[in-house]
mmCIF file of C-alpha atoms in Angstrom:
data_model
loop_
_atom_site.group_PDB
_atom_site.id
_atom_site.type_symbol
_atom_site.label_atom_id
_atom_site.label_comp_id
_atom_site.label_asym_id
_atom_site.label_seq_id
_atom_site.Cartn_x
_atom_site.Cartn_y
_atom_site.Cartn_z
ATOM 1 C CA LEU A 15 -0.070 -0.124 0.027
ATOM 2 C CA VAL A 16 2.899 2.484 1.009
ATOM 3 C CA ALA A 17 4.333 1.707 -2.693
ATOM 4 C CA ALA A 18 1.508 2.271 -4.354
ATOM 5 C CA ALA A 19 0.293 5.082 -2.782
ATOM 6 C CA PRO A 20 0.506 8.585 -4.664
ATOM 7 C CA GLY A 21 3.610 11.610 -3.528
ATOM 8 C CA ARG A 22 5.640 8.860 -1.914
ATOM 9 C CA ARG A 23 8.537 9.424 -4.023
ATOM 10 C CA GLY A 24 9.883 12.842 -3.284
ATOM 11 C CA THR A 25 9.391 10.922 0.585
ATOM 12 C CA MET A 26 11.801 8.007 -0.387
ATOM 13 C CA ARG A 27 14.596 9.306 -1.905
ATOM 14 C CA SER A 28 16.365 12.405 -1.013
ATOM 15 C CA ASP A 29 17.883 14.914 -3.520
ATOM 16 C CA GLY A 30 20.923 16.476 -1.594
ATOM 17 C CA PRO A 31 24.572 15.179 -1.077
ATOM 18 C CA VAL A 32 24.923 11.572 -0.117
ATOM 19 C CA PRO A 33 26.529 11.147 3.114
ATOM 20 C CA VAL A 34 29.837 9.083 3.401
ATOM 21 C CA LEU A 35 33.204 8.382 4.861
ATOM 22 C CA VAL A 36 36.556 9.241 3.409
ATOM 23 C CA ALA A 37 40.328 8.672 3.690
ATOM 24 C CA PRO A 38 42.787 10.119 2.286
ATOM 25 C CA VAL A 39 45.842 8.682 0.462
ATOM 26 C CA THR A 40 48.660 8.395 2.707
ATOM 27 C CA ARG A 41 52.333 7.185 2.765
ATOM 28 C CA ALA A 42 53.524 4.498 5.392
ATOM 29 C CA GLU A 43 55.461 1.630 5.960
ATOM 30 C CA PHE A 44 53.631 -1.763 4.911
ATOM 31 C CA ASP A 45 54.254 -5.076 5.757
ATOM 32 C CA LEU A 46 54.259 -8.069 3.471
ATOM 33 C CA TYR A 47 52.916 -11.610 5.443
ATOM 34 C CA VAL A 48 53.080 -14.797 4.609
ATOM 35 C CA GLU A 49 50.173 -16.784 6.731
ATOM 36 C CA GLY A 50 50.223 -19.926 7.733
ATOM 37 C CA ILE A 51 48.762 -22.928 10.497
ATOM 38 C CA GLY A 52 51.272 -24.106 12.907
ATOM 39 C CA THR A 53 51.888 -26.471 15.498
ATOM 40 C CA VAL A 54 53.579 -25.810 18.312
ATOM 41 C CA GLN A 55 56.190 -28.013 20.181
ATOM 42 C CA ALA A 56 58.370 -28.146 22.929
ATOM 43 C CA ASP A 57 62.002 -26.498 22.139
ATOM 44 C CA ALA A 58 62.948 -29.877 23.316
ATOM 45 C CA ALA A 59 61.532 -33.149 24.693
ATOM 46 C CA VAL A 60 63.113 -35.874 26.592
ATOM 47 C CA THR A 61 61.451 -39.101 28.767
ATOM 48 C CA VAL A 62 63.674 -40.160 31.506
ATOM 49 C CA ARG A 63 64.645 -43.401 32.264
ATOM 50 C CA ALA A 64 65.951 -45.893 34.158
ATOM 51 C CA GLN A 65 69.515 -46.711 33.420
ATOM 52 C CA VAL A 66 69.931 -49.547 35.518
ATOM 53 C CA ASP A 67 67.596 -51.964 36.959
ATOM 54 C CA GLY A 68 66.462 -52.003 40.754
ATOM 55 C CA ARG A 69 63.570 -50.796 43.109
ATOM 56 C CA LEU A 70 62.404 -46.910 43.471
ATOM 57 C CA LEU A 71 63.397 -45.398 46.356
ATOM 58 C CA GLU A 72 62.838 -41.881 46.138
ATOM 59 C CA VAL A 73 60.661 -40.109 43.544
ATOM 60 C CA ARG A 74 62.353 -36.152 44.514
ATOM 61 C CA PHE A 75 59.974 -34.055 41.857
ATOM 62 C CA ARG A 76 56.086 -32.917 41.586
ATOM 63 C CA GLU A 77 54.793 -33.183 38.463
ATOM 64 C CA GLY A 78 54.651 -29.965 36.585
ATOM 65 C CA GLN A 79 57.619 -28.403 38.371
ATOM 66 C CA GLU A 80 60.067 -26.686 37.126
ATOM 67 C CA VAL A 81 63.200 -28.651 37.226
ATOM 68 C CA ALA A 82 66.531 -27.140 36.310
ATOM 69 C CA GLU A 83 69.450 -29.790 34.516
ATOM 70 C CA GLY A 84 71.182 -31.975 36.913
ATOM 71 C CA ASP A 85 68.417 -31.695 39.533
ATOM 72 C CA VAL A 86 68.111 -34.894 41.158
ATOM 73 C CA LEU A 87 64.442 -36.519 39.542
ATOM 74 C CA ALA A 88 64.564 -39.789 41.511
ATOM 75 C CA VAL A 89 66.474 -42.843 43.465
ATOM 76 C CA ILE A 90 67.543 -46.668 42.925
ATOM 77 C CA ASP A 91 68.385 -48.700 45.368
ATOM 78 C CA PRO A 92 72.461 -48.034 45.329
ATOM 79 C CA GLY A 93 73.168 -51.367 47.704
ATOM 80 C CA PRO A 94 73.534 -54.287 45.037
ATOM 81 C CA TYR A 95 75.911 -51.610 43.101
ATOM 82 C CA ARG A 96 77.773 -49.873 45.543
ATOM 83 C CA ALA A 97 78.908 -53.805 46.282
ATOM 84 C CA VAL A 98 79.982 -54.213 42.299
ATOM 85 C CA TYR A 99 81.978 -51.306 42.747
ATOM 86 C CA ASP A 100 83.284 -52.506 46.512
ATOM 87 C CA GLN A 101 84.369 -55.811 44.839
ATOM 88 C CA ALA A 102 85.867 -54.005 41.854
ATOM 89 C CA VAL A 103 87.868 -51.853 43.741
ATOM 90 C CA ALA A 104 89.223 -54.845 46.061
ATOM 91 C CA LYS A 105 90.358 -56.674 43.029
ATOM 92 C CA ARG A 106 92.502 -53.621 42.012
ATOM 93 C CA ASP A 107 94.310 -53.556 44.942
ATOM 94 C CA GLN A 108 94.894 -56.730 45.032
ATOM 95 C CA ASP A 109 96.375 -57.287 41.347
ATOM 96 C CA LEU A 110 98.439 -54.012 42.030
ATOM 97 C CA ALA A 111 99.861 -56.109 45.190
ATOM 98 C CA ASP A 112 100.850 -58.951 43.472
ATOM 99 C CA LEU A 113 102.640 -56.503 40.021
ATOM 100 C CA ALA A 114 104.400 -55.329 42.516
ATOM 101 C CA ASN A 115 105.933 -58.458 43.546
ATOM 102 C CA ALA A 116 105.947 -60.219 40.180
ATOM 103 C CA ARG A 117 108.504 -56.354 39.767
ATOM 104 C CA ALA A 118 110.086 -57.278 42.322
ATOM 105 C CA ASP A 119 111.112 -61.196 41.100
ATOM 106 C CA LEU A 120 111.523 -59.954 37.647
ATOM 107 C CA ASP A 121 114.072 -57.393 38.729
ATOM 108 C CA ARG A 122 115.860 -60.429 40.789
ATOM 109 C CA TYR A 123 115.966 -62.772 38.321
ATOM 110 C CA GLU A 124 117.214 -60.651 35.444
ATOM 111 C CA ARG A 125 120.090 -59.369 37.717
ATOM 112 C CA LEU A 126 121.001 -63.207 38.810
ATOM 113 C CA ALA A 127 120.925 -63.865 34.950
ATOM 114 C CA LYS A 128 123.508 -60.927 34.007
ATOM 115 C CA THR A 129 125.987 -62.920 36.037
ATOM 116 C CA GLU A 130 125.051 -66.572 34.776
ATOM 117 C CA ALA A 131 123.672 -67.820 37.957
ATOM 118 C CA GLY A 132 120.539 -67.940 37.044
ATOM 119 C CA SER A 133 118.627 -68.660 33.956
ATOM 120 C CA ARG A 134 117.554 -66.469 30.994
ATOM 121 C CA GLN A 135 114.350 -68.730 30.895
ATOM 122 C CA GLN A 136 113.060 -67.711 34.437
ATOM 123 C CA ALA A 137 113.558 -64.080 33.770
ATOM 124 C CA ASP A 138 111.727 -64.436 30.813
ATOM 125 C CA SER A 139 108.803 -66.166 32.734
ATOM 126 C CA GLN A 140 108.603 -63.495 35.079
ATOM 127 C CA ARG A 141 108.758 -60.755 32.318
ATOM 128 C CA ALA A 142 105.592 -62.015 31.038
ATOM 129 C CA ALA A 143 104.064 -62.570 34.089
ATOM 130 C CA VAL A 144 104.391 -59.245 34.739
ATOM 131 C CA ALA A 145 103.247 -58.320 31.714
ATOM 132 C CA LYS A 146 100.000 -60.062 31.911
ATOM 133 C CA LEU A 147 99.576 -58.437 35.891
ATOM 134 C CA GLU A 148 99.578 -55.013 34.348
ATOM 135 C CA ALA A 149 97.142 -55.621 31.889
ATOM 136 C CA GLN A 150 94.909 -57.001 34.835
ATOM 137 C CA THR A 151 94.903 -54.064 36.328
ATOM 138 C CA ARG A 152 93.855 -52.270 33.433
ATOM 139 C CA ILE A 153 90.906 -54.322 33.140
ATOM 140 C CA ASP A 154 90.345 -53.385 37.120
ATOM 141 C CA ALA A 155 90.301 -50.479 36.380
ATOM 142 C CA GLY A 156 87.340 -50.971 33.251
ATOM 143 C CA SER A 157 85.622 -52.628 36.269
ATOM 144 C CA ILE A 158 85.608 -49.767 38.646
ATOM 145 C CA ASP A 159 84.911 -47.564 35.770
ATOM 146 C CA ALA A 160 81.970 -49.308 34.830
ATOM 147 C CA ALA A 161 80.318 -50.179 38.248
ATOM 148 C CA LYS A 162 80.914 -46.732 39.123
ATOM 149 C CA ILE A 163 78.701 -45.610 36.278
ATOM 150 C CA ASN A 164 76.281 -47.878 37.352
ATOM 151 C CA LEU A 165 76.167 -46.517 40.861
ATOM 152 C CA ASP A 166 75.931 -42.995 39.745
ATOM 153 C CA TRP A 167 73.021 -44.310 37.363
ATOM 154 C CA THR A 168 70.936 -45.201 40.822
ATOM 155 C CA THR A 169 70.219 -41.362 40.975
ATOM 156 C CA ILE A 170 67.834 -40.719 37.899
ATOM 157 C CA ARG A 171 69.108 -36.834 36.918
ATOM 158 C CA ALA A 172 67.161 -34.265 34.609
ATOM 159 C CA PRO A 173 69.138 -34.053 31.661
ATOM 160 C CA ILE A 174 67.567 -30.567 30.582
ATOM 161 C CA ALA A 175 65.598 -27.801 31.979
ATOM 162 C CA GLY A 176 62.214 -27.593 31.867
ATOM 163 C CA ARG A 177 58.809 -28.576 33.219
ATOM 164 C CA THR A 178 58.092 -32.063 34.192
ATOM 165 C CA GLY A 179 54.652 -33.683 33.281
ATOM 166 C CA LEU A 180 52.818 -36.854 34.426
ATOM 167 C CA ARG A 181 54.580 -39.564 36.651
ATOM 168 C CA SER A 182 54.190 -42.472 35.552
ATOM 169 C CA VAL A 183 56.066 -44.349 37.984
ATOM 170 C CA ASP A 184 55.796 -44.015 42.036
ATOM 171 C CA ALA A 185 58.043 -45.335 44.314
ATOM 172 C CA GLY A 186 58.551 -48.360 45.117
ATOM 173 C CA ASN A 187 57.976 -50.356 42.202
ATOM 174 C CA LEU A 188 60.698 -52.372 40.196
ATOM 175 C CA VAL A 189 62.799 -50.837 37.390
ATOM 176 C CA ARG A 190 64.250 -51.757 34.756
ATOM 177 C CA ALA A 191 66.176 -50.014 31.890
ATOM 178 C CA SER A 192 64.572 -52.175 29.111
ATOM 179 C CA ASP A 193 61.317 -50.276 30.336
ATOM 180 C CA THR A 194 59.967 -47.802 27.285
ATOM 181 C CA THR A 195 57.136 -46.178 29.446
ATOM 182 C CA GLY A 196 59.911 -44.205 31.696
ATOM 183 C CA LEU A 197 59.664 -42.208 35.193
ATOM 184 C CA VAL A 198 57.858 -38.819 33.468
ATOM 185 C CA GLY A 199 59.076 -36.674 30.921
ATOM 186 C CA ILE A 200 60.601 -33.237 30.544
ATOM 187 C CA ALA A 201 59.945 -30.340 28.267
ATOM 188 C CA ARG A 202 61.838 -27.153 27.766
ATOM 189 C CA ILE A 203 59.003 -24.389 26.790
ATOM 190 C CA ARG A 204 61.227 -21.485 26.952
ATOM 191 C CA PRO A 205 61.644 -20.414 24.104
ATOM 192 C CA ILE A 206 59.557 -22.921 22.332
ATOM 193 C CA ALA A 207 59.214 -23.874 18.832
ATOM 194 C CA VAL A 208 56.722 -23.837 16.110
ATOM 195 C CA THR A 209 56.828 -25.999 13.128
ATOM 196 C CA PHE A 210 54.912 -25.205 9.989
ATOM 197 C CA THR A 211 54.373 -25.508 5.937
ATOM 198 C CA VAL A 212 54.202 -22.623 2.891
ATOM 199 C CA ALA A 213 53.032 -23.046 -0.075
ATOM 200 C CA GLN A 214 56.199 -24.179 -2.746
ATOM 201 C CA GLN A 215 54.771 -20.753 -4.228
ATOM 202 C CA ARG A 216 56.454 -18.772 -1.982
ATOM 203 C CA LEU A 217 59.416 -20.610 -1.385
ATOM 204 C CA ALA A 218 61.344 -18.105 -3.467
ATOM 205 C CA GLU A 219 60.036 -14.879 -1.619
ATOM 206 C CA LEU A 220 61.011 -16.794 1.597
ATOM 207 C CA LEU A 221 64.733 -17.607 0.260
ATOM 208 C CA ALA A 222 65.466 -14.099 -0.266
ATOM 209 C CA ALA A 223 63.730 -12.606 3.009
ATOM 210 C CA GLU A 224 66.026 -14.941 5.020
ATOM 211 C CA LYS A 225 69.130 -13.846 2.861
ATOM 212 C CA ARG A 226 67.729 -9.938 4.574
ATOM 213 C CA GLY A 227 68.170 -11.538 7.787
ATOM 214 C CA PRO A 228 66.313 -13.556 9.925
ATOM 215 C CA ILE A 229 62.768 -13.890 9.167
ATOM 216 C CA PRO A 230 60.543 -12.574 11.528
ATOM 217 C CA VAL A 231 57.174 -14.372 12.807
ATOM 218 C CA GLU A 232 53.898 -13.308 14.717
ATOM 219 C CA VAL A 233 51.760 -15.770 16.372
ATOM 220 C CA LEU A 234 47.894 -14.599 16.800
ATOM 221 C CA ALA A 235 45.942 -15.037 19.715
ATOM 222 C CA ASP A 236 42.532 -14.330 17.934
ATOM 223 C CA ASP A 237 40.970 -13.517 14.403
ATOM 224 C CA ARG A 238 41.511 -9.697 15.007
ATOM 225 C CA GLY A 239 45.361 -9.941 14.551
ATOM 226 C CA ARG A 240 46.382 -9.206 17.824
ATOM 227 C CA VAL A 241 49.770 -10.722 18.278
ATOM 228 C CA ALA A 242 50.485 -13.587 21.331
ATOM 229 C CA GLU A 243 53.696 -13.987 20.222
ATOM 230 C CA ARG A 244 57.219 -12.966 17.822
ATOM 231 C CA GLY A 245 60.231 -14.835 17.267
ATOM 232 C CA GLU A 246 61.788 -15.612 13.761
ATOM 233 C CA VAL A 247 62.447 -18.778 11.433
ATOM 234 C CA THR A 248 65.075 -20.737 12.354
ATOM 235 C CA VAL A 249 65.209 -23.317 9.783
ATOM 236 C CA ILE A 250 63.591 -23.294 6.477
ATOM 237 C CA ASP A 251 63.095 -27.581 5.458
ATOM 238 C CA ASN A 252 66.619 -28.537 2.376
ATOM 239 C CA GLN A 253 63.488 -29.777 0.570
ATOM 240 C CA VAL A 254 59.977 -29.688 -0.813
ATOM 241 C CA ASP A 255 57.203 -32.606 0.099
ATOM 242 C CA ALA A 256 56.357 -33.438 -3.264
ATOM 243 C CA THR A 257 52.920 -34.850 -2.049
ATOM 244 C CA THR A 258 51.641 -31.868 -0.743
ATOM 245 C CA GLY A 259 53.736 -29.624 -2.329
ATOM 246 C CA THR A 260 54.831 -27.319 0.859
ATOM 247 C CA VAL A 261 57.600 -26.904 2.377
ATOM 248 C CA LYS A 262 58.303 -26.587 6.032
ATOM 249 C CA LEU A 263 59.359 -24.251 8.651
ATOM 250 C CA LYS A 264 60.810 -24.351 12.160
ATOM 251 C CA ALA A 265 60.346 -20.700 14.517
ATOM 252 C CA SER A 266 62.102 -19.811 17.339
ATOM 253 C CA LEU A 267 59.675 -18.236 20.045
ATOM 254 C CA PRO A 268 60.796 -16.816 23.435
ATOM 255 C CA ASN A 269 57.683 -17.657 24.945
ATOM 256 C CA ARG A 270 58.262 -15.719 28.390
ATOM 257 C CA ASP A 271 54.898 -15.609 29.705
ATOM 258 C CA GLU A 272 53.917 -19.083 28.397
ATOM 259 C CA THR A 273 51.374 -18.331 26.291
ATOM 260 C CA LEU A 274 52.096 -21.196 23.852
ATOM 261 C CA TRP A 275 51.574 -24.736 24.838
ATOM 262 C CA PRO A 276 53.038 -27.466 23.089
ATOM 263 C CA GLY A 277 50.784 -29.205 20.961
ATOM 264 C CA GLN A 278 48.987 -26.317 20.292
ATOM 265 C CA PHE A 279 47.100 -24.984 16.902
ATOM 266 C CA VAL A 280 48.150 -21.410 15.917
ATOM 267 C CA ASP A 281 47.833 -18.746 13.889
ATOM 268 C CA LEU A 282 51.349 -17.280 12.546
ATOM 269 C CA ARG A 283 52.455 -15.278 9.721
ATOM 270 C CA LEU A 284 55.875 -13.860 8.651
ATOM 271 C CA VAL A 285 56.964 -11.182 7.571
ATOM 272 C CA VAL A 286 58.647 -11.365 4.537
ATOM 273 C CA ASP A 287 59.304 -8.251 3.550
ATOM 274 C CA ARG A 288 58.263 -4.401 4.195
ATOM 275 C CA LEU A 289 57.784 -1.732 1.959
ATOM 276 C CA LYS A 290 58.419 1.935 2.931
ATOM 277 C CA ASP A 291 57.024 4.904 1.849
ATOM 278 C CA VAL A 292 53.839 3.975 -0.541
ATOM 279 C CA PRO A 293 50.996 5.280 -0.840
ATOM 280 C CA VAL A 294 48.267 3.219 1.324
ATOM 281 C CA ILE A 295 44.844 3.251 1.817
ATOM 282 C CA PRO A 296 41.542 1.380 3.594
ATOM 283 C CA SER A 297 40.581 -1.657 2.090
ATOM 284 C CA ALA A 298 37.261 -0.689 2.998
ATOM 285 C CA ALA A 299 37.672 2.033 -0.140
ATOM 286 C CA VAL A 300 38.156 -0.581 -2.559
ATOM 287 C CA GLN A 301 35.837 -2.342 -4.662
ATOM 288 C CA ARG A 302 36.169 -4.658 -7.378
ATOM 289 C CA THR A 303 34.338 -5.437 -11.462
ATOM 290 C CA ALA A 304 35.014 -7.504 -14.040
ATOM 291 C CA GLU A 305 37.957 -5.151 -15.085
ATOM 292 C CA GLY A 306 39.713 -4.380 -12.055
ATOM 293 C CA PRO A 307 39.555 -2.564 -8.571
ATOM 294 C CA TRP A 308 38.538 0.560 -8.097
ATOM 295 C CA VAL A 309 37.512 2.976 -6.049
ATOM 296 C CA TYR A 310 35.525 6.822 -5.103
ATOM 297 C CA VAL A 311 37.201 9.392 -5.434
ATOM 298 C CA VAL A 312 36.137 13.083 -3.835
ATOM 299 C CA ASP A 313 37.002 16.259 -6.294
ATOM 300 C CA ALA A 314 37.254 19.754 -5.126
ATOM 301 C CA GLU A 315 33.627 20.174 -5.568
ATOM 302 C CA ASN A 316 32.356 17.195 -3.356
ATOM 303 C CA LYS A 317 31.474 14.925 -6.319
ATOM 304 C CA VAL A 318 32.684 11.365 -6.567
ATOM 305 C CA ARG A 319 34.148 9.662 -9.499
ATOM 306 C CA ARG A 320 35.190 6.300 -10.057
ATOM 307 C CA ARG A 321 38.138 5.891 -10.875
ATOM 308 C CA PRO A 322 40.305 2.469 -11.710
ATOM 309 C CA VAL A 323 43.237 1.511 -9.383
ATOM 310 C CA GLU A 324 45.995 -0.956 -9.423
ATOM 311 C CA LEU A 325 46.739 -2.079 -6.086
ATOM 312 C CA ARG A 326 50.553 -3.670 -4.872
ATOM 313 C CA ARG A 327 49.330 -5.523 -1.964
ATOM 314 C CA GLN A 328 46.320 -5.693 0.202
ATOM 315 C CA ASP A 329 44.774 -6.457 3.627
ATOM 316 C CA GLU A 330 41.891 -6.731 5.495
ATOM 317 C CA THR A 331 42.623 -3.479 6.257
ATOM 318 C CA ARG A 332 45.048 -1.553 3.879
ATOM 319 C CA ALA A 333 45.354 -1.643 0.274
ATOM 320 C CA VAL A 334 49.198 -0.227 -1.059
ATOM 321 C CA VAL A 335 48.569 1.391 -3.977
ATOM 322 C CA ALA A 336 50.598 1.066 -7.238
ATOM 323 C CA SER A 337 49.040 3.781 -9.554
ATOM 324 C CA GLY A 338 45.444 5.176 -10.197
ATOM 325 C CA LEU A 339 45.830 7.897 -6.918
ATOM 326 C CA SER A 340 47.806 10.162 -5.644
ATOM 327 C CA ASP A 341 48.831 11.348 -2.381
ATOM 328 C CA GLY A 342 46.313 13.174 -0.481
ATOM 329 C CA GLU A 343 43.661 12.493 -2.651
ATOM 330 C CA LYS A 344 40.352 11.412 -0.814
ATOM 331 C CA VAL A 345 39.079 8.108 -1.145
ATOM 332 C CA VAL A 346 35.322 7.518 0.135
ATOM 333 C CA THR A 347 35.631 4.020 2.695
ATOM 334 C CA THR A 348 30.966 4.101 2.904
ATOM 335 C CA GLY A 349 27.887 4.815 1.593
ATOM 336 C CA PHE A 350 28.367 2.897 -1.857
ATOM 337 C CA ALA A 351 25.267 1.487 -2.324
ATOM 338 C CA ARG A 352 24.103 5.335 -2.730
ATOM 339 C CA LEU A 353 27.019 6.382 -5.062
ATOM 340 C CA THR A 354 26.949 7.161 -8.800
ATOM 341 C CA ASP A 355 29.565 8.073 -10.741
ATOM 342 C CA GLY A 356 29.272 12.138 -10.517
ATOM 343 C CA ALA A 357 26.991 12.267 -7.460
ATOM 344 C CA ALA A 358 27.466 14.716 -4.600
ATOM 345 C CA VAL A 359 28.949 13.818 -0.969
ATOM 346 C CA LYS A 360 28.522 15.190 2.075
ATOM 347 C CA ILE A 361 31.834 14.274 4.341
ATOM 348 C CA ASP A 362 30.742 13.072 7.257
ATOM 349 C CA ALA A 363 33.232 13.766 10.291
ATOM 350 C CA ALA A 364 32.098 10.656 12.521
ATOM 351 C CA PRO A 365 29.914 7.819 11.805
ATOM 352 C CA GLU A 366 26.304 8.404 11.476
ATOM 353 C CA ALA A 367 24.534 8.930 14.945
ATOM 354 C CA ALA A 368 20.821 7.366 15.298
ATOM 355 C CA PRO A 369 18.283 10.274 14.757
ATOM 356 C CA ALA A 370 16.997 11.639 18.213
ATOM 357 C CA ALA A 371 13.562 11.052 19.406
ATOM 358 C CA GLY A 372 10.948 13.065 17.151
ATOM 359 C CA ALA A 373 13.447 14.490 15.134
ATOM 360 C CA PRO A 374 11.805 14.082 11.081
ATOM 361 C CA PRO A 375 12.171 11.530 8.912
ATOM 362 C CA THR A 376 14.696 11.616 6.087
ATOM 363 C CA ALA A 377 13.894 10.733 2.552
ATOM 364 C CA THR A 378 16.262 7.659 2.185
ATOM 365 C CA PRO A 379 14.442 4.835 1.720
ATOM 366 C CA PRO A 380 13.619 2.498 4.562
ATOM 367 C CA GLY A 381 16.224 -0.807 4.019
ATOM 368 C CA GLU A 382 19.038 2.000 3.063
ATOM 369 C CA PRO A 383 22.008 3.390 5.272
ATOM 370 C CA GLY A 384 21.141 6.278 6.796
ATOM 371 C CA ALA A 385 17.468 5.782 6.757
ATOM 372 C CA ALA A 386 15.877 7.093 9.500
ATOM 373 C CA LYS A 387 14.372 4.876 12.078
ATOM 374 C CA ALA A 388 12.125 4.415 15.172
ATOM 375 C CA PRO A 389 13.200 5.501 18.540
ATOM 376 C CA GLY A 390 15.545 2.918 20.265
ATOM 377 C CA ASP A 391 15.692 1.156 16.454
ATOM 378 C CA ARG A 392 19.083 -0.737 16.050
ATOM 379 C CA PRO A 393 21.535 1.300 13.536
ATOM 380 C CA PRO A 394 22.243 -1.252 10.567
ATOM 381 C CA ARG A 395 25.374 -3.866 11.269
ATOM 382 C CA ARG A 396 28.186 -2.564 8.862
ATOM 383 C CA ALA A 397 30.446 -4.945 7.505
ATOM 384 C CA GLY A 398 33.975 -4.480 8.097
ATOM 385 C CA GLN A 399 32.987 -2.155 10.422
ATOM 386 C CA GLY A 400 37.052 -1.524 12.158
ATOM 387 C CA GLN A 401 38.246 -1.268 8.751
ATOM 388 C CA GLY A 402 39.676 2.618 7.638
ATOM 389 C CA GLN A 403 39.063 4.904 9.170
ATOM 390 C CA GLY A 404 36.410 3.408 11.880
ATOM 391 C CA GLN A 405 33.623 2.503 9.500
ATOM 392 C CA GLY A 406 33.081 -0.222 7.352
ATOM 393 C CA ARG A 407 31.104 -0.733 4.012
ATOM 394 C CA PRO A 408 27.407 -0.734 4.475
ATOM 395 C CA ALA A 409 25.557 -4.391 4.652
ATOM 396 C CA GLY A 410 23.420 -3.638 1.731
ATOM 397 C CA ALA A 411 20.236 -5.938 1.257
ATOM 398 C CA SER A 412 21.824 -8.335 2.682
ATOM 399 C CA GLY A 413 21.194 -9.221 6.345
ATOM 400 C CA SER A 414 18.806 -6.022 6.614
ATOM 401 C CA GLU A 415 15.804 -5.726 7.419
ATOM 402 C CA ALA A 416 14.414 -3.116 4.404
ATOM 403 C CA ALA A 417 10.702 -1.957 4.038
ATOM 404 C CA PRO A 418 9.155 -2.559 0.813
ATOM 405 C CA THR A 419 9.685 0.190 -1.809
ATOM 406 C CA ARG A 420 8.091 0.728 -5.305
ATOM 407 C CA ALA A 421 9.160 -1.102 -8.401
ATOM 408 C CA GLY A 422 12.112 0.699 -9.996
ATOM 409 C CA ASP A 423 12.720 2.680 -7.020
ATOM 410 C CA GLN A 424 15.598 0.508 -5.440
ATOM 411 C CA PRO A 425 18.641 2.606 -4.761
ATOM 412 C CA ALA A 426 21.158 3.410 -7.129
ATOM 413 C CA ALA A 427 24.262 0.526 -6.273
ATOM 414 C CA SER A 428 27.532 0.523 -7.967
ATOM 415 C CA SER A 429 28.012 -2.951 -10.012
ATOM 416 C CA GLY A 430 31.515 -3.107 -8.138
ATOM 417 C CA SER A 431 30.082 -2.337 -4.587
ATOM 418 C CA ARG A 432 30.613 -5.011 -2.085
ATOM 419 C CA PRO A 433 27.597 -6.522 -1.028
#
């Protein structure tokens, strides 16, 4: 009924300037990223196992405890191994005494052989006995070393500094060197590592960045791009995976606050280059058609002109302009649904506020950006809000609650405007 009522067209569309937000073409630095998904892993991880058999007498660590390299973690009953060590020492002392006696006899036999009071054969036999005892003392020394090693192994120490995991064996149990489960795992998580893959098409870009120095890595905390941890690439694998067409990389991050944990999946990005002093505009200003990207430029008469542009790079918030714009020119970032080439615009200094109670309705048809709302109505949600100058593009017909209008009275929308 509203659409059919005569004389309503003047109240449905405004003939005045279209309110828009604009942003100037500025020069700034622009980081070039390679993004990916990585898996966090400990910088070093070990499973602590018993190296000798015996009864576990003591466990001296707590689960989840930070330990230093060399800290005592557990003690195996040392009694049997101390006995073996003592026996080896005693055997060495016995053989040393026999060796001293044999050397004294050899000295006497050699003196007798020189005066022909004794036979040369007897001296030679004694010389062989001395050599045999000397070899035995070397065997004894090896036996002592082996016994000492086994005795030392009854005290289980942390091989690396890190955080202990869950204990697998309690005190009182028998443990064996052949056990595969181990007593506990230790992981070093400060620093921590992240492994990830990158498409082989980006390999040349990565290698070029590596030649300039360590490649910075940023681990993202959420989908808004907040950086949780920064580090650098330590390794680019020496081959491409022929199955997936990707190359594996590894990065190291300090993780001082322990925000990352082994096994965690994270979003990350590599800063492979930094463009300096380049013209940039908000990504919200860029529209696209089959012919390519374009923008609305505001001229000196506050009219918009559609202008094709070439972009060097673009991310979620900014675009680097290769050609088509000059420094200082103003581009439109909102209100595209109501704009046409040559349309007059009114530049707003701030996002549009909801009309006050009792304010007269505007001539904008319901459902279009800037349409009048009843008091308390929520303003239409803007897609991409937060980009550019703090405003995104209008949501348009998709997802909006538009009132019916007369046929042919739809707002003029550019073919390149985003929904």
